[in-house]
PDB file of C-alpha atoms and ligand atoms in Angstrom:
ATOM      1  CA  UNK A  22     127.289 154.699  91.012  1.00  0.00           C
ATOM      2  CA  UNK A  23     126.430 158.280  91.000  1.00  0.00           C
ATOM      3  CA  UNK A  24     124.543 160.148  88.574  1.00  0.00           C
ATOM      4  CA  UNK A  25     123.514 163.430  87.561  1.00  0.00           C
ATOM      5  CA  UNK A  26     120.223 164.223  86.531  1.00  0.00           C
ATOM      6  CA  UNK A  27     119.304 167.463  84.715  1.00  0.00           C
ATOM      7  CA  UNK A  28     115.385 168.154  85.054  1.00  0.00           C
ATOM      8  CA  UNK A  29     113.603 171.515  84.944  1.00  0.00           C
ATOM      9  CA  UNK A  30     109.845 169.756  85.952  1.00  0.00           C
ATOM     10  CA  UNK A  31     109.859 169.351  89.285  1.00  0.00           C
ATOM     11  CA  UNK A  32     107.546 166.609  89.194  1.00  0.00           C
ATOM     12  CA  UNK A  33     109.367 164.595  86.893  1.00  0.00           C
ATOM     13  CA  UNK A  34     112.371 165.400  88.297  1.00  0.00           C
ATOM     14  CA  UNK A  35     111.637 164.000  91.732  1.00  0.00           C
ATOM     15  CA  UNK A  36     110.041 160.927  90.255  1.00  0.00           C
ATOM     16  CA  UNK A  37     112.791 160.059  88.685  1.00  0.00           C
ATOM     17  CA  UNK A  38     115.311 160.829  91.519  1.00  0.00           C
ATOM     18  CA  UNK A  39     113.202 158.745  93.695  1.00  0.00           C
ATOM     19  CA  UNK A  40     113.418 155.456  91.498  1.00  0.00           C
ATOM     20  CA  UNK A  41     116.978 155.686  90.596  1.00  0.00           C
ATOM     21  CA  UNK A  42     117.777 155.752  94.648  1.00  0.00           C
ATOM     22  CA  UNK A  43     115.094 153.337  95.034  1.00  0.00           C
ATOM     23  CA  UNK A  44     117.386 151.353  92.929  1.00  0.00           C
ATOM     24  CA  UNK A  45     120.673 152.359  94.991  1.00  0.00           C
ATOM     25  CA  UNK A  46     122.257 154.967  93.054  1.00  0.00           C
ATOM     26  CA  UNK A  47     123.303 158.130  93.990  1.00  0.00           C
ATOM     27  CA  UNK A  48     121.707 161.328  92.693  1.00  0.00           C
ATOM     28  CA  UNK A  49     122.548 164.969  92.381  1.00  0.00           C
ATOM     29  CA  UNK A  50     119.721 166.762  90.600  1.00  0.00           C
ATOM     30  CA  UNK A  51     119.857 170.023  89.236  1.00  0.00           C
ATOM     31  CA  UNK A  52     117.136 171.778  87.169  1.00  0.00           C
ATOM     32  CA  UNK A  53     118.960 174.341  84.706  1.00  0.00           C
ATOM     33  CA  UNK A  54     121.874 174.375  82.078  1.00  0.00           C
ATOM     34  CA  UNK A  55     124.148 176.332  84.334  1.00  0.00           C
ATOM     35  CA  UNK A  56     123.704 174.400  87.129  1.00  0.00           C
ATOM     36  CA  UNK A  57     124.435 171.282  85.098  1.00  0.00           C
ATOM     37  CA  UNK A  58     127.565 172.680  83.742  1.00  0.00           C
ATOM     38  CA  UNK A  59     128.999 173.633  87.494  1.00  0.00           C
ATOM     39  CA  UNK A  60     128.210 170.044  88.802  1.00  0.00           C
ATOM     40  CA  UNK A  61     129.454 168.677  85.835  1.00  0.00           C
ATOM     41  CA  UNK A  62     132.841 170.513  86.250  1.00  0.00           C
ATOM     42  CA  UNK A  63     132.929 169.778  89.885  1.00  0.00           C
ATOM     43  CA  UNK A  64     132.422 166.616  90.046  1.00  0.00           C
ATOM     44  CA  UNK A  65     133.362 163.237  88.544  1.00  0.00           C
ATOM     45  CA  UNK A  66     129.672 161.111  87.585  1.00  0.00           C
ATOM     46  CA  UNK A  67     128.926 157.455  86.514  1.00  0.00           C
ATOM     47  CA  UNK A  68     126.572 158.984  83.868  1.00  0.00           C
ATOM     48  CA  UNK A  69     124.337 162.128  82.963  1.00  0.00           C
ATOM     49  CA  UNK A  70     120.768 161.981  82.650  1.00  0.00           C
ATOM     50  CA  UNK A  71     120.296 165.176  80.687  1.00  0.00           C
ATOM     51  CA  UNK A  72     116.649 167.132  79.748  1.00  0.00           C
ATOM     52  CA  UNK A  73     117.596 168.799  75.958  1.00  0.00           C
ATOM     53  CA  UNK A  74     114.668 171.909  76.824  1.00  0.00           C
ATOM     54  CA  UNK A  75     115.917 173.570  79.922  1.00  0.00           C
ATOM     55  CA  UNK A  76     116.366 176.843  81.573  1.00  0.00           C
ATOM     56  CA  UNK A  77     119.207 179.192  81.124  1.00  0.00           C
ATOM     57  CA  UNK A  78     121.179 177.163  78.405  1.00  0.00           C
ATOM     58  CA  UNK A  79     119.886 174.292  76.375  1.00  0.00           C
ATOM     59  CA  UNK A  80     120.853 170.673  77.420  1.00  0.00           C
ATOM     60  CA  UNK A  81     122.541 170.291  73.774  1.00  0.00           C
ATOM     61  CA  UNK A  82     125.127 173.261  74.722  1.00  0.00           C
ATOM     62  CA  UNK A  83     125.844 171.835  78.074  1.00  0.00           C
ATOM     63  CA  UNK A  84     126.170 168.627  75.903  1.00  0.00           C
ATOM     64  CA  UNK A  85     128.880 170.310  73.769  1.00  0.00           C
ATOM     65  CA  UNK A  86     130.773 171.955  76.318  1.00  0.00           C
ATOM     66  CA  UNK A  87     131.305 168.441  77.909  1.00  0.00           C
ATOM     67  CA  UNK A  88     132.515 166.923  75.353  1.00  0.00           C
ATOM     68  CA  UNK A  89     134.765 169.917  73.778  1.00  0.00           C
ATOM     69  CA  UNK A  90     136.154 169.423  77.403  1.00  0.00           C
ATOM     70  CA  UNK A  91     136.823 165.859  76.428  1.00  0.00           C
ATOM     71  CA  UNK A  92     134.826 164.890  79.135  1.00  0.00           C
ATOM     72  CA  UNK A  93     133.504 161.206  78.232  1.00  0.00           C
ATOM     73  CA  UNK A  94     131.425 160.848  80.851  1.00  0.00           C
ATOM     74  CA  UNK A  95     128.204 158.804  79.636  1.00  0.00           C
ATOM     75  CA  UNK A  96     125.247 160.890  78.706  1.00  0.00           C
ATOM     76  CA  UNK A  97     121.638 159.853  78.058  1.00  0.00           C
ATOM     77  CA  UNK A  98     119.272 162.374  76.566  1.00  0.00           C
ATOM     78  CA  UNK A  99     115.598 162.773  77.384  1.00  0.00           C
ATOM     79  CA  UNK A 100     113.450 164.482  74.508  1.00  0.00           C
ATOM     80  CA  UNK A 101     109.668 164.258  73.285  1.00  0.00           C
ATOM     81  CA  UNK A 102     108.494 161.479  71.475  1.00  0.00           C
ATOM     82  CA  UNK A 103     107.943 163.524  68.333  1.00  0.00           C
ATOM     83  CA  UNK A 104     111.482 165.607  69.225  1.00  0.00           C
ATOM     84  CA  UNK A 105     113.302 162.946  65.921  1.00  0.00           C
ATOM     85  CA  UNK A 106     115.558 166.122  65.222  1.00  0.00           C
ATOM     86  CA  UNK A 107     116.386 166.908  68.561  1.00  0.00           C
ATOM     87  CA  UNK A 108     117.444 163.245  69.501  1.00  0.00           C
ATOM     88  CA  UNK A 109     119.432 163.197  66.073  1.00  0.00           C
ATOM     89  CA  UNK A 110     120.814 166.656  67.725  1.00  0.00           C
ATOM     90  CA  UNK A 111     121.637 165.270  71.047  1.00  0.00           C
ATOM     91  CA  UNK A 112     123.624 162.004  69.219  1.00  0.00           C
ATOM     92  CA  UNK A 113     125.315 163.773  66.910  1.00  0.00           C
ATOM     93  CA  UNK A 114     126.559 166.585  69.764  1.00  0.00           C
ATOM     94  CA  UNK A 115     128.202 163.206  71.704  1.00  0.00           C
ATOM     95  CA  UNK A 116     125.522 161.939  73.712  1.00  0.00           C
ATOM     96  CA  UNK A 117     125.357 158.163  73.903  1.00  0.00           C
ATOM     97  CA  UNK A 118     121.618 157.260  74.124  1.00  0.00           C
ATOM     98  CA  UNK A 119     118.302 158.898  74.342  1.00  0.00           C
ATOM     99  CA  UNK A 120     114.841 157.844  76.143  1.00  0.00           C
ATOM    100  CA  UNK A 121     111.772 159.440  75.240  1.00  0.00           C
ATOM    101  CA  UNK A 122     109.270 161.124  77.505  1.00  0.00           C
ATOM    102  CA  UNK A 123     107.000 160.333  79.145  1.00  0.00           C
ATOM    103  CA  UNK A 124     109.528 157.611  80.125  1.00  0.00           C
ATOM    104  CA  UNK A 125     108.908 154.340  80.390  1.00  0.00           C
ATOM    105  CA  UNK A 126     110.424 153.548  83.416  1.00  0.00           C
ATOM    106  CA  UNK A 127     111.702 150.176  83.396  1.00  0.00           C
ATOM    107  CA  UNK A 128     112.986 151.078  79.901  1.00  0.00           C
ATOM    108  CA  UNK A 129     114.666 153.969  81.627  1.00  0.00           C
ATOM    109  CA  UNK A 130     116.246 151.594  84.058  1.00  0.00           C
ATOM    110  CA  UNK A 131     117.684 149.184  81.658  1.00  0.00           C
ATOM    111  CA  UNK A 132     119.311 152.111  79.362  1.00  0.00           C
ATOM    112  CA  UNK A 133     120.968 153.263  82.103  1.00  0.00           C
ATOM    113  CA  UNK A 134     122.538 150.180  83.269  1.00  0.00           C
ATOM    114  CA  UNK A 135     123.346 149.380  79.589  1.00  0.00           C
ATOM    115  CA  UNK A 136     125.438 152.344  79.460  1.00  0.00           C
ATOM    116  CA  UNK A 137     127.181 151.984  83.276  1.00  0.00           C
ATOM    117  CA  UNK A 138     128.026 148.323  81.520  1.00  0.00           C
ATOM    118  CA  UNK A 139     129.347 149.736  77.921  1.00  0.00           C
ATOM    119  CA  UNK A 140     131.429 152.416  79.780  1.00  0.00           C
ATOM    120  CA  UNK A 141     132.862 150.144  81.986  1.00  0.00           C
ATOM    121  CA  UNK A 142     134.090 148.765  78.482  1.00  0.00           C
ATOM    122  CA  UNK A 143     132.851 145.021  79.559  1.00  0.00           C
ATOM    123  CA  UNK A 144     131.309 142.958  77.154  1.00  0.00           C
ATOM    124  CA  UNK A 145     130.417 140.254  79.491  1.00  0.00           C
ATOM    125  CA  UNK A 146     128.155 141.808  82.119  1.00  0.00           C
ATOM    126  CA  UNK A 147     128.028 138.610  84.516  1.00  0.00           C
ATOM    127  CA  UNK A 148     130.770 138.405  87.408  1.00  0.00           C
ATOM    128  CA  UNK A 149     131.709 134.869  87.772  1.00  0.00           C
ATOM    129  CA  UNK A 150     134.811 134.163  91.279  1.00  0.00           C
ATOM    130  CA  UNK A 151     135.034 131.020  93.445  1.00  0.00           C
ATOM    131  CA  UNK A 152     130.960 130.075  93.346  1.00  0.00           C
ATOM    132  CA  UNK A 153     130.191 133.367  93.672  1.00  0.00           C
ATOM    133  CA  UNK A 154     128.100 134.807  90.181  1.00  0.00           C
ATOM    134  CA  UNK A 155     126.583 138.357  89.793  1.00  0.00           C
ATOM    135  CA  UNK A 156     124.926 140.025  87.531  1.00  0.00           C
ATOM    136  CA  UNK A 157     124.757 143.557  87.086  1.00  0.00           C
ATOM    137  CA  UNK A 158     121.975 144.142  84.434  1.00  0.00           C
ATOM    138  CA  UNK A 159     119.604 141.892  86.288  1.00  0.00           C
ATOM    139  CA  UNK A 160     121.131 142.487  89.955  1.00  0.00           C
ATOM    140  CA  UNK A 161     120.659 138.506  90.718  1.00  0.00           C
ATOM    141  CA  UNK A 162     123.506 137.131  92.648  1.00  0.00           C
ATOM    142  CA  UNK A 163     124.858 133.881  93.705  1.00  0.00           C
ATOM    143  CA  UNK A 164     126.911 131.569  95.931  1.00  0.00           C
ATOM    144  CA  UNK A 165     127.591 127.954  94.593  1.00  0.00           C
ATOM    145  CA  UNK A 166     124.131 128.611  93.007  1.00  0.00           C
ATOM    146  CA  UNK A 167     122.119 129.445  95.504  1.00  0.00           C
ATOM    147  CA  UNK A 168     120.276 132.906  95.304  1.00  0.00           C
ATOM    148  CA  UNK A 169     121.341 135.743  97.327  1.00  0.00           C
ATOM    149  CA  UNK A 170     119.422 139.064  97.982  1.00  0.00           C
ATOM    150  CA  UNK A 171     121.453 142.463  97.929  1.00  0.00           C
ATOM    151  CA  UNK A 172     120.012 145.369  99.016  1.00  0.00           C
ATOM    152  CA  UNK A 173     120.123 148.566  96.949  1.00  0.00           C
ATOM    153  CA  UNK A 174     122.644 150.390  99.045  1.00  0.00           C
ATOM    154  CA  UNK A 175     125.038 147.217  98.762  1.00  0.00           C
ATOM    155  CA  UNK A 176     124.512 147.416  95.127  1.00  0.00           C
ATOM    156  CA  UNK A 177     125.809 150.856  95.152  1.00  0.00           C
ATOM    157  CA  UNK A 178     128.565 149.949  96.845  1.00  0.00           C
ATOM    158  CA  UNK A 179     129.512 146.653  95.432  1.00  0.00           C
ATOM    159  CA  UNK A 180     128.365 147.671  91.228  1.00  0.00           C
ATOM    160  CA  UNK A 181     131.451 150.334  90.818  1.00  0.00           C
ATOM    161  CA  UNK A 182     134.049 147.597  92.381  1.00  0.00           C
ATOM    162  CA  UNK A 183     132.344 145.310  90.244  1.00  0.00           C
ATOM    163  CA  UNK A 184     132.593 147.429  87.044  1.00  0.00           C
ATOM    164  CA  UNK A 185     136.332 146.966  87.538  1.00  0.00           C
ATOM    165  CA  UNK A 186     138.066 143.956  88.953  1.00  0.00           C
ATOM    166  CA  UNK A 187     141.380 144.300  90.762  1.00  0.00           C
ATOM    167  CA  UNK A 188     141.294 148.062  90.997  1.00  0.00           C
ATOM    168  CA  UNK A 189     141.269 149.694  94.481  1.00  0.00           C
ATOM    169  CA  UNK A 190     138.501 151.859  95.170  1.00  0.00           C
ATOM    170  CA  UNK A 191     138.846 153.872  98.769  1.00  0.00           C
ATOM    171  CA  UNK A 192     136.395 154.472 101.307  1.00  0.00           C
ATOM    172  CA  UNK A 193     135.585 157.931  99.894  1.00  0.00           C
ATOM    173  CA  UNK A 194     135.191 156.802  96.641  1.00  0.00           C
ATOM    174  CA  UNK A 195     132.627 154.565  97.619  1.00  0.00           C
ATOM    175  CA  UNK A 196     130.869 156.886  99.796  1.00  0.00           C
ATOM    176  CA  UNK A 197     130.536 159.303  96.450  1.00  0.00           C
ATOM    177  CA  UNK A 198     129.428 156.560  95.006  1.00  0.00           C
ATOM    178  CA  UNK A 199     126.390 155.592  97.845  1.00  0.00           C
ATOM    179  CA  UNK A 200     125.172 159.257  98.502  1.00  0.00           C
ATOM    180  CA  UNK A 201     123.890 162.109  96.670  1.00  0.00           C
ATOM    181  CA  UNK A 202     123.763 165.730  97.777  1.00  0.00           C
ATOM    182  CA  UNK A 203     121.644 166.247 100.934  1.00  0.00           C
ATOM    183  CA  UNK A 204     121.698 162.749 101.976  1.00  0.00           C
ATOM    184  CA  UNK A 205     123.058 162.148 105.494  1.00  0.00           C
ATOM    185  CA  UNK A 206     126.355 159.863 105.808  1.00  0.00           C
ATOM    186  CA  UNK A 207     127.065 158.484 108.657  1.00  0.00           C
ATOM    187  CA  UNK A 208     130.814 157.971 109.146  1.00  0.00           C
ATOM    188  CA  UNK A 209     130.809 153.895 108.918  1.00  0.00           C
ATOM    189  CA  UNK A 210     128.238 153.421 106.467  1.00  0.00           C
ATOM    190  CA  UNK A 211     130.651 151.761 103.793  1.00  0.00           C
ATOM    191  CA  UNK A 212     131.906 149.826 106.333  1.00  0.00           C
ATOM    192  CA  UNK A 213     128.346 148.445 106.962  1.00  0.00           C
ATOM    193  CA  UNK A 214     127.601 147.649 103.559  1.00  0.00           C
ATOM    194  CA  UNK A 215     130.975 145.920 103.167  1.00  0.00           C
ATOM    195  CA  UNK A 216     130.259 143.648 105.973  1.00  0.00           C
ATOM    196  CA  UNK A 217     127.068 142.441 104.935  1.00  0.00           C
ATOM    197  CA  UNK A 218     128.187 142.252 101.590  1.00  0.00           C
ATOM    198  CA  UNK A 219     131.191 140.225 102.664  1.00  0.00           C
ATOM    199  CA  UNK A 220     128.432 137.927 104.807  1.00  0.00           C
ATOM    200  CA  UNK A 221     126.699 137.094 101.689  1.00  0.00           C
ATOM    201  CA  UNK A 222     129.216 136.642  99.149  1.00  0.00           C
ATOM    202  CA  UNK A 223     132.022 135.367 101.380  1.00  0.00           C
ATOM    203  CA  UNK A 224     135.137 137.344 101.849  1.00  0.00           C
ATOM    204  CA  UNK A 225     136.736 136.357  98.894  1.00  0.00           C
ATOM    205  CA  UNK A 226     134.952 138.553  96.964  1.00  0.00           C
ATOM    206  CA  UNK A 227     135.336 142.011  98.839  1.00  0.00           C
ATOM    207  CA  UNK A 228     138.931 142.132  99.719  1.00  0.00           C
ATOM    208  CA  UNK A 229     140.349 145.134 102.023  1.00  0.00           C
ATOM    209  CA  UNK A 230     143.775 146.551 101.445  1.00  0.00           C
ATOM    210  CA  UNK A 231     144.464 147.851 104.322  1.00  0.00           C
ATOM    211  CA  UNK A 232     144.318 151.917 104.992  1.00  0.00           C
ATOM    212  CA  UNK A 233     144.042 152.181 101.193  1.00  0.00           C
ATOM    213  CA  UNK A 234     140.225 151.017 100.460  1.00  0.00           C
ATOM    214  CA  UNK A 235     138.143 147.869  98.822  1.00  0.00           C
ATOM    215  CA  UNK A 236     139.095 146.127  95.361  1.00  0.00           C
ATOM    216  CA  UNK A 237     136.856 142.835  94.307  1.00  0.00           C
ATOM    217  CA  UNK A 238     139.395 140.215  92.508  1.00  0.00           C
ATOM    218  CA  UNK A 239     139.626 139.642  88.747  1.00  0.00           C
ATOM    219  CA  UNK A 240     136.879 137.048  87.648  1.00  0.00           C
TER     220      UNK A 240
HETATM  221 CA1   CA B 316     112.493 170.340  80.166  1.00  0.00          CA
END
């Protein structure tokens, strides 16, 4: 999953991007309202984490221009604590949540996925094929009931196959997914992840279509 976050406070900013990779999603972070406009224009995102007081242009016009764009791309709002007419701003300009500051950061966590889960339009967030049972929100996993361990990077990989059952997803699509801007991607890295994935799960679950990419079957 990759996600955009829109921070002007460095220290924040970096705090944040650290825990969401910690937790195996890809970040681009960018710390004014231009700059969040040109990523979000040039690129396609899993969800926006966007600051409402920033440099340059307010995160509520950056908001607009998304969705005037009819861009649905899944946005969660950061304000103040006291902000109430802000957040009623930010929801009623087409963002989908808020979290208040100073976050709480397990709180943070759970929002997020909540919204990776509504956008992906599925109701039921556990995964349930041949033995094999994972679940998304709590990232607990499976096989014929015994518990299996996923790292966060296979996460990242195996969360936006997950999100969709029987759709193909290529190699590129997965790299997006697995690396932010900066990081270094080594050529077979998907590959990797696929493997081990494959020698948890069992290959039943991460099936290869040849020269087109990776699809996980429909539950
Ligand atoms: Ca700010």
């Amino acid at each position: 999953m990759r996600l955009l976050l829109v921070e002007d406070d460095p220290m924040i900013g970096e705090a944040v991007q650290d825990l969401l990779r910690a937790e195996g999603y890809a970040v681009d972070w960018v710390r004014d309202g231009d700059a969040a406009d040109t990523a979000l224009r040039a690129n396609a995102y899993d969800l926006v984490m966007l600051d409402l007081g920033l440099p340059k242009r307010d995160g509520i016009a950056v908001l607009r221009d998304l969705r005037t764009r009819k861009d649905r791309t899944p946005v969660l709002v950061a304000t103040a604590r006291d902000a109430v007419a802000q957040r009623i701003e930010g929801l009623d300009a087409g963002a989908d949540d808020y979290v208040l500051k100073p976050y709480d950061l397990d709180e943070l966590l759970a929002r997020i996925r909540a919204l990776l889960r509504r956008a992906a339009g599925r109701a039921e967030p556990v995964y349930e094929h041949k033995g094999v049972s994972i679940n998304p929100s709590t990232r607990e996993a499976s096989v014929n009931g015994v518990p299996v361990v996923l790292s966060g990077r296979e996460w990242a990989v195996l969360e936006p196959l997950l999100a969709r059952p029987g759709l193909v997803l290529s190699r590129q699509q997965l790299e997006d997914k697995l690396y932010g801007w900066g990081d270094e991607v080594s050529s077979n890295a998907v590959e990797v992840y696929i493997h081990g994935l494959r020698k948890k799960l069992g290959a039943d679950i991460l099936l290869n279509v040849r020269g087109v990419g990776y699809l996980v079957p429909k539950a």
